[in-house]
Tab-separated table of C-alpha atoms in Angstrom:
chain	number	residue	atom	x	y	z
A	1	MET	CA	-67.361	-9.882	36.803
A	2	MET	CA	-64.382	-9.811	39.182
A	3	LYS	CA	-62.627	-12.502	37.117
A	4	THR	CA	-63.128	-10.430	33.947
A	5	LEU	CA	-61.706	-7.287	35.610
A	6	LEU	CA	-58.744	-9.303	36.900
A	7	LYS	CA	-58.000	-10.599	33.413
A	8	ILE	CA	-58.106	-7.064	32.033
A	9	VAL	CA	-55.764	-5.796	34.723
A	10	LEU	CA	-53.324	-8.665	34.179
A	11	LEU	CA	-53.368	-8.119	30.429
A	12	ASN	CA	-52.673	-4.411	30.875
A	13	VAL	CA	-49.825	-5.111	33.280
A	14	GLY	CA	-48.383	-7.683	30.868
A	15	PHE	CA	-48.586	-5.192	28.012
A	16	LEU	CA	-46.866	-2.506	30.060
A	17	LEU	CA	-44.107	-4.908	31.120
A	18	ALA	CA	-43.555	-6.079	27.534
A	19	THR	CA	-43.434	-2.478	26.336
A	20	ALA	CA	-41.011	-1.561	29.072
A	21	CYS	CA	-38.755	-4.515	28.230
A	22	GLN	CA	-38.795	-3.612	24.541
A	23	LYS	CA	-37.857	-0.019	25.337
A	24	GLU	CA	-35.059	-1.215	27.590
A	25	SER	CA	-33.779	-3.532	24.835
A	26	ASN	CA	-33.853	-0.663	22.343
A	27	LEU	CA	-31.902	1.514	24.737
A	28	LEU	CA	-29.308	-1.193	25.152
A	29	ILE	CA	-28.628	-1.463	21.425
A	30	GLN	CA	-28.743	2.260	20.636
A	31	PRO	CA	-25.115	3.400	20.669
A	32	SER	CA	-23.840	6.912	20.123
A	33	ASN	CA	-23.731	8.179	16.537
A	34	ASN	CA	-19.969	8.383	17.052
A	35	GLU	CA	-19.898	4.580	17.005
A	36	ILE	CA	-22.374	3.671	14.244
A	37	LEU	CA	-21.218	2.672	10.767
A	38	LYS	CA	-24.028	3.449	8.324
A	39	ALA	CA	-24.607	2.437	4.718
A	40	ASN	CA	-24.214	4.969	1.899
A	41	THR	CA	-22.056	7.338	3.928
A	42	ASN	CA	-18.632	8.788	3.280
A	43	ILE	CA	-17.019	6.764	6.055
A	44	SER	CA	-18.467	3.445	4.881
A	45	SER	CA	-17.141	4.172	1.385
A	46	LEU	CA	-13.709	5.131	2.750
A	47	ALA	CA	-13.565	1.993	4.899
A	48	LEU	CA	-14.560	-0.206	1.930
A	49	ARG	CA	-11.806	1.334	-0.219
A	50	THR	CA	-9.300	0.761	2.583
A	51	VAL	CA	-10.084	-2.953	2.940
A	52	THR	CA	-10.416	-3.637	-0.812
A	53	ASN	CA	-8.026	-6.368	-1.942
A	54	ASP	CA	-4.805	-4.702	-3.051
A	55	GLY	CA	-3.521	-6.388	-6.184
A	56	SER	CA	-0.379	-4.287	-6.635
A	57	LYS	CA	1.868	-6.217	-4.232
A	58	ASP	CA	2.461	-9.005	-6.754
A	59	ASN	CA	2.809	-6.881	-9.896
A	60	ILE	CA	6.192	-8.507	-10.407
A	61	ILE	CA	4.180	-11.630	-11.322
A	62	ASP	CA	0.910	-10.503	-12.944
A	63	SER	CA	1.343	-6.780	-13.833
A	64	ALA	CA	-2.231	-6.157	-12.668
A	65	ASN	CA	-3.177	-3.778	-9.856
A	66	CYS	CA	-6.617	-5.264	-9.214
A	67	LEU	CA	-5.635	-8.956	-9.151
A	68	SER	CA	-3.603	-10.939	-6.647
A	69	VAL	CA	-2.179	-14.364	-7.400
A	70	GLN	CA	-2.955	-16.932	-4.724
A	71	LEU	CA	0.176	-18.553	-3.366
A	72	PRO	CA	1.915	-20.889	-3.744
A	73	VAL	CA	2.558	-20.462	-7.440
A	74	VAL	CA	5.328	-21.864	-9.648
A	75	VAL	CA	7.093	-19.507	-12.049
A	76	THR	CA	10.084	-19.695	-14.345
A	77	VAL	CA	12.259	-16.565	-14.109
A	78	ASN	CA	14.941	-16.146	-16.767
A	79	GLY	CA	14.989	-19.942	-17.075
A	80	VAL	CA	15.092	-20.613	-13.320
A	81	SER	CA	12.138	-22.455	-11.783
A	82	LEU	CA	10.868	-20.998	-8.495
A	83	THR	CA	8.051	-21.864	-6.124
A	84	ILE	CA	6.685	-18.655	-4.611
A	85	ASN	CA	5.217	-19.495	-1.216
A	86	SER	CA	4.960	-16.043	0.343
A	87	GLU	CA	5.274	-12.349	-0.437
A	88	ALA	CA	8.856	-12.480	0.838
A	89	ASP	CA	9.662	-14.793	-2.087
A	90	TYR	CA	8.982	-11.970	-4.554
A	91	LEU	CA	12.545	-10.919	-3.688
A	92	LEU	CA	13.786	-14.155	-5.254
A	93	ILE	CA	12.306	-13.019	-8.558
A	94	GLU	CA	13.744	-9.549	-8.116
A	95	ASP	CA	17.218	-10.893	-7.379
A	96	ILE	CA	17.232	-12.854	-10.626
A	97	PHE	CA	15.979	-9.829	-12.567
A	98	ASN	CA	18.709	-7.695	-10.980
A	99	GLU	CA	21.534	-10.158	-11.655
A	100	PHE	CA	22.368	-8.651	-15.044
A	101	ASP	CA	21.621	-5.203	-16.451
A	102	THR	CA	21.880	-6.124	-20.125
A	103	ASP	CA	19.651	-9.210	-20.382
A	104	THR	CA	15.936	-9.427	-21.148
A	105	ASP	CA	13.966	-10.467	-18.090
A	106	THR	CA	11.184	-13.017	-18.548
A	107	LEU	CA	8.699	-14.597	-16.166
A	108	ILE	CA	6.502	-17.539	-17.134
A	109	ILE	CA	3.682	-18.663	-14.856
A	110	VAL	CA	2.841	-22.341	-14.550
A	111	PHE	CA	-0.942	-22.600	-14.992
A	112	PRO	CA	-3.572	-23.171	-13.772
A	113	ILE	CA	-3.497	-20.650	-10.927
A	114	LYS	CA	-6.068	-19.060	-8.651
A	115	ILE	CA	-6.411	-15.310	-8.356
A	116	ALA	CA	-8.368	-13.023	-6.056
A	117	LEU	CA	-10.297	-10.086	-7.488
A	118	SER	CA	-10.599	-6.729	-5.742
A	119	ASP	CA	-13.682	-8.000	-3.858
A	120	PHE	CA	-11.775	-11.135	-2.740
A	121	THR	CA	-13.662	-13.434	-5.141
A	122	ILE	CA	-11.405	-16.382	-6.020
A	123	ILE	CA	-11.388	-17.644	-9.602
A	124	THR	CA	-9.274	-20.141	-11.529
A	125	VAL	CA	-7.165	-18.936	-14.452
A	126	ASN	CA	-6.057	-21.592	-16.899
A	127	ASN	CA	-3.648	-19.760	-19.195
A	128	SER	CA	-1.897	-16.462	-19.907
A	129	ASN	CA	-4.643	-15.287	-22.289
A	130	GLU	CA	-7.254	-15.556	-19.547
A	131	LEU	CA	-4.954	-13.706	-17.147
A	132	ASN	CA	-4.289	-10.944	-19.680
A	133	ASP	CA	-8.023	-10.528	-20.301
A	134	LEU	CA	-8.618	-10.034	-16.578
A	135	ALA	CA	-5.621	-7.712	-16.214
A	136	GLU	CA	-6.968	-5.480	-18.974
A	137	LYS	CA	-10.004	-4.746	-16.772
A	138	CYS	CA	-7.757	-3.223	-14.110
A	139	ASN	CA	-6.732	0.417	-14.177
A	140	ILE	CA	-3.638	0.912	-16.288
A	141	GLU	CA	-0.184	1.421	-14.789
A	142	ASN	CA	-0.008	4.423	-12.410
A	143	GLU	CA	-3.663	5.308	-13.014
A	144	ILE	CA	-5.459	6.347	-9.816
A	145	ASP	CA	-7.631	3.521	-8.507
A	146	ASP	CA	-10.215	3.208	-5.746
A	147	ASP	CA	-8.273	1.275	-3.150
A	148	ILE	CA	-6.587	3.160	-0.293
A	149	GLU	CA	-3.233	1.620	0.608
A	150	CYS	CA	-1.761	4.286	2.906
A	151	LEU	CA	-3.644	3.097	6.008
A	152	ASP	CA	-4.288	-0.382	7.416
A	153	PHE	CA	-6.641	-1.544	10.130
A	154	VAL	CA	-5.241	-3.363	13.151
A	155	TYR	CA	-7.260	-6.508	13.830
A	156	PRO	CA	-9.229	-7.902	15.532
A	157	ILE	CA	-12.056	-5.334	15.476
A	158	THR	CA	-15.279	-6.076	17.372
A	159	PHE	CA	-18.689	-5.009	16.088
A	160	SER	CA	-22.088	-5.059	17.765
A	161	ILE	CA	-24.730	-5.775	15.134
A	162	TYR	CA	-28.518	-5.510	15.356
A	163	ASN	CA	-30.462	-7.237	12.595
A	164	SER	CA	-33.783	-5.528	11.825
A	165	SER	CA	-35.350	-8.594	10.203
A	166	SER	CA	-34.484	-11.156	12.870
A	167	GLN	CA	-34.764	-8.676	15.749
A	168	LEU	CA	-31.557	-10.175	17.160
A	169	SER	CA	-28.307	-8.528	18.204
A	170	GLN	CA	-24.925	-10.204	18.029
A	171	THR	CA	-21.224	-9.552	18.486
A	172	LEU	CA	-18.998	-10.038	15.454
A	173	VAL	CA	-15.202	-10.156	15.590
A	174	VAL	CA	-13.495	-9.245	12.298
A	175	GLN	CA	-9.982	-10.609	11.804
A	176	THR	CA	-9.085	-9.654	8.213
A	177	ASP	CA	-9.663	-7.103	5.455
A	178	GLU	CA	-11.723	-9.689	3.606
A	179	GLN	CA	-14.106	-10.162	6.543
A	180	PHE	CA	-14.421	-6.398	6.997
A	181	TYR	CA	-15.075	-5.989	3.256
A	182	LYS	CA	-17.912	-8.529	3.304
A	183	LEU	CA	-19.454	-6.875	6.376
A	184	LEU	CA	-19.444	-3.510	4.608
A	185	GLU	CA	-20.952	-5.074	1.480
A	186	ASP	CA	-23.849	-6.423	3.587
A	187	ILE	CA	-24.228	-3.371	5.816
A	188	GLU	CA	-27.664	-2.501	4.388
A	189	ASP	CA	-29.000	-5.814	5.741
A	190	TYR	CA	-28.509	-4.567	9.282
A	191	TYR	CA	-30.321	-1.956	11.319
A	192	ILE	CA	-27.276	-0.965	13.362
A	193	VAL	CA	-23.564	-1.735	12.932
A	194	GLN	CA	-21.618	-0.429	15.896
A	195	ILE	CA	-17.811	-0.359	16.023
A	196	ASN	CA	-16.619	-1.086	19.523
A	197	PHE	CA	-14.005	1.641	19.919
A	198	PRO	CA	-11.179	2.256	20.504
A	199	ILE	CA	-9.441	0.665	17.513
A	200	SER	CA	-6.011	1.241	15.957
A	201	VAL	CA	-4.742	1.853	12.438
A	202	ILE	CA	-1.247	1.713	10.947
A	203	LEU	CA	-0.266	4.672	8.759
A	204	TYR	CA	1.927	4.677	5.650
A	205	ASP	CA	5.003	5.706	7.681
A	206	GLY	CA	4.622	2.726	10.020
A	207	SER	CA	3.251	4.714	12.939
A	208	SER	CA	0.174	3.607	14.878
A	209	GLN	CA	-2.833	5.842	15.538
A	210	ALA	CA	-5.596	5.272	18.080
A	211	ILE	CA	-9.140	5.856	16.813
A	212	ALA	CA	-11.936	6.675	19.282
A	213	THR	CA	-14.897	7.667	17.076
A	214	ILE	CA	-16.310	7.362	13.577
A	215	GLY	CA	-15.263	10.971	12.994
A	216	ASP	CA	-11.683	10.174	13.986
A	217	LEU	CA	-11.660	7.232	11.574
A	218	GLU	CA	-13.028	9.294	8.702
A	219	THR	CA	-10.412	12.002	9.258
A	220	ALA	CA	-7.573	9.483	9.522
A	221	ILE	CA	-8.453	7.748	6.237
A	222	GLU	CA	-9.023	11.005	4.347
A	223	THR	CA	-5.699	12.369	5.619
A	224	ALA	CA	-3.783	9.216	4.692
A	225	ASP	CA	-5.356	8.824	1.237
A	226	GLY	CA	-2.762	9.670	-1.411
A	227	MET	CA	0.033	10.306	1.106
A	228	CYS	CA	2.156	7.327	0.053
A	229	ASP	CA	3.379	5.657	-3.104
A	230	GLU	CA	0.801	2.918	-3.650
A	231	ASP	CA	3.170	1.045	-5.956
A	232	ASP	CA	0.638	0.898	-8.786
A	233	ASP	CA	3.256	0.717	-11.493
A	234	PHE	CA	4.848	-2.479	-12.761
A	235	ASN	CA	8.417	-1.625	-11.757
A	236	TYR	CA	9.383	-4.360	-9.343
A	237	ASN	CA	11.914	-2.054	-7.631
A	238	ASP	CA	9.293	0.535	-6.775
A	239	ASP	CA	8.400	-0.803	-3.346
A	240	ASP	CA	11.948	-1.425	-2.155
A	241	CYS	CA	12.305	1.855	-0.324
A	242	SER	CA	8.960	1.829	1.452
A	243	PRO	CA	10.780	1.456	4.806
A	244	CYS	CA	13.261	4.255	3.906
A	245	THR	CA	12.922	7.581	5.639
A	246	LEU	CA	14.067	11.012	4.545
A	247	GLU	CA	16.256	11.265	7.653
A	248	GLN	CA	17.900	7.918	6.899
A	249	ALA	CA	18.646	8.864	3.301
A	250	ASN	CA	19.877	12.353	4.247
A	251	ASP	CA	22.213	11.042	6.979
A	252	LEU	CA	23.712	8.460	4.653
A	253	ILE	CA	24.250	10.727	1.662
A	254	LEU	CA	26.284	13.176	3.792
A	255	LYS	CA	28.747	10.421	4.715
A	256	CYS	CA	31.892	9.763	2.669
A	257	HIS	CA	31.906	10.219	-1.110
A	258	TRP	CA	29.852	8.722	-3.938
A	259	LEU	CA	30.789	7.216	-7.290
A	260	VAL	CA	28.581	6.633	-10.330
A	261	HIS	CA	27.868	2.912	-10.188
A	262	ASN	CA	25.314	2.997	-13.002
A	263	LEU	CA	23.772	5.707	-15.191
A	264	GLU	CA	21.196	5.156	-17.919
A	265	VAL	CA	19.561	8.098	-19.679
A	266	ASN	CA	17.107	7.811	-22.565
A	267	ASP	CA	17.829	4.063	-22.838
A	268	ALA	CA	21.560	4.739	-23.282
A	269	ASP	CA	24.160	3.396	-20.824
A	270	LYS	CA	26.305	6.362	-19.743
A	271	THR	CA	28.074	4.633	-16.837
A	272	GLU	CA	31.548	4.371	-18.365
A	273	GLN	CA	31.457	8.000	-19.483
A	274	TYR	CA	30.880	9.282	-15.929
A	275	SER	CA	32.325	6.540	-13.710
A	276	ASP	CA	35.334	8.728	-12.819
A	277	LEU	CA	33.187	11.343	-11.064
A	278	GLU	CA	33.312	11.521	-7.272
A	279	PHE	CA	30.390	13.280	-5.588
A	280	THR	CA	30.543	14.890	-2.138
A	281	PHE	CA	27.273	16.145	-0.682
A	282	LEU	CA	27.587	18.994	1.849
A	283	ASN	CA	24.958	19.868	4.436
A	284	THR	CA	24.873	23.402	3.009
A	285	GLY	CA	23.115	22.099	-0.097
A	286	VAL	CA	26.293	22.355	-2.190
A	287	ILE	CA	27.668	19.345	-4.072
A	288	ASN	CA	31.315	19.009	-5.085
A	289	ILE	CA	32.268	16.847	-8.060
A	290	LEU	CA	35.887	15.756	-8.351
A	291	ARG	CA	37.236	14.644	-11.721
A	292	ASN	CA	40.921	14.146	-12.539
A	293	GLY	CA	41.981	16.678	-9.927
A	294	SER	CA	39.439	19.317	-10.997
A	295	VAL	CA	36.480	20.306	-8.785
A	296	PHE	CA	33.074	21.245	-10.145
A	297	TYR	CA	30.174	22.589	-8.128
A	298	GLY	CA	26.423	22.303	-8.064
A	299	THR	CA	23.488	22.122	-5.682
A	300	TRP	CA	21.405	19.279	-4.311
A	301	GLN	CA	18.230	18.837	-2.320
A	302	LEU	CA	16.774	15.685	-0.839
A	303	ALA	CA	13.086	16.048	-0.011
A	304	SER	CA	9.889	14.098	0.454
A	305	SER	CA	7.284	14.728	-2.236
A	306	ASP	CA	4.101	12.879	-3.254
A	307	GLY	CA	4.899	10.069	-0.839
A	308	ALA	CA	8.391	9.495	-2.285
A	309	ILE	CA	11.938	10.650	-1.494
A	310	LYS	CA	13.429	12.692	-4.326
A	311	LEU	CA	16.931	13.969	-5.042
A	312	ASN	CA	17.049	17.156	-7.099
A	313	LEU	CA	20.423	17.845	-8.703
A	314	ASN	CA	21.581	21.011	-10.438
A	315	ILE	CA	25.155	20.641	-11.753
A	316	PRO	CA	25.894	23.126	-14.568
A	317	ASP	CA	28.919	21.239	-15.913
A	318	PHE	CA	27.163	17.860	-15.911
A	319	SER	CA	23.597	18.646	-16.875
A	320	ILE	CA	22.861	14.982	-17.620
A	321	PHE	CA	22.375	14.567	-13.851
A	322	ASN	CA	19.994	17.518	-13.538
A	323	LEU	CA	16.803	15.615	-12.858
A	324	ASN	CA	14.458	15.194	-9.904
A	325	TRP	CA	15.491	11.606	-9.163
A	326	GLU	CA	13.130	9.401	-7.143
A	327	LEU	CA	14.757	7.103	-4.588
A	328	GLN	CA	13.928	3.455	-5.228
A	329	GLU	CA	16.269	1.576	-2.903
A	330	ILE	CA	19.151	1.819	-0.486
A	331	ASN	CA	20.623	-1.643	-0.796
A	332	ASP	CA	22.773	-3.566	1.677
A	333	ASN	CA	25.982	-2.219	0.136
A	334	ASN	CA	24.834	1.384	0.690
A	335	VAL	CA	24.139	1.957	-2.969
A	336	PHE	CA	21.512	4.586	-3.705
A	337	GLU	CA	19.229	3.583	-6.568
A	338	PHE	CA	17.255	6.400	-8.207
A	339	GLU	CA	14.889	6.472	-11.151
A	340	ILE	CA	12.790	8.927	-13.089
A	341	GLY	CA	10.846	7.667	-16.062
A	342	GLU	CA	13.142	5.361	-18.031
A	343	ASN	CA	16.279	6.968	-16.549
A	344	SER	CA	18.213	5.380	-13.691
A	345	LEU	CA	21.100	6.451	-11.474
A	346	GLU	CA	23.028	4.386	-8.923
A	347	LEU	CA	25.488	6.037	-6.542
A	348	GLU	CA	27.918	3.835	-4.639
A	349	LYS	CA	29.472	4.948	-1.363
A	350	THR	CA	33.259	5.094	-1.102
A	351	CYS	CA	35.231	6.177	1.954
A	352	ASP	CA	38.893	7.206	2.122
């Protein structure tokens, strides 16, 4: 009888200890809601869009916003063979395209190549027809797409993960967008995905922001979304001025005088017709134009709009310049390059 009672007591004690241990384990893996990344929520969707593979960086090669060519790749540019080993080598293509203004630029890819889709799946493409078929599935040029390019995560990011099926918790260190993307794709397989804050993000203007909670992260991504030019067109010059700032452009344009280095309007070259104009930008918003000893006047404004720097000109005597020009590049020779639609304007600095 005593042995039976002892067994019952020991069993009850064992049960209570096991229950207590389980409760303690649950407490250990139950983080604050400010740290949990849940499936089917706004923040998980925003994060997935932020780490989606951006295919616009190599549009100079494939003209497809949702595909990225895996490097190295061999291309022939205007008859010149190049091996592109890194993103920095895209400038080699651009330099050849920029060498002459009157030629027809061509780029031929040497197949087969490998490309990454928006979900980082790698596939082999054997010819230009296959590449064109895949490119047609992307959003068209300048059409709004799902990926968010105005904010980047700073890695590594550490996650604490509890798996409901295996009843095991683990620590996962994510080093790349691709790894983060695959974690978010599989998030429903886990009971809890906890971000170990604080983390950091880099904004479109190059500044860093510390993130302490899920709410902070959601606000940061929503605020950044659409605040920069995501370079989703196929103009290879479009990303050149991503490091430019409004202050930099404004300071430079107020220095010295400016000559028309190139002007194309409605597919017509107007450079020779206006190459004798000398522009002087005043900090009052007035612009003086000198031509053969005569001075003409207008107004100018340099402002940031829709994630781009734009120069608005209003010159009554030279209305051909009266457009809201978008700054594309300030090159090493202090030449301003502007575009709007198919129109382009280059102003070259000259000092007395």
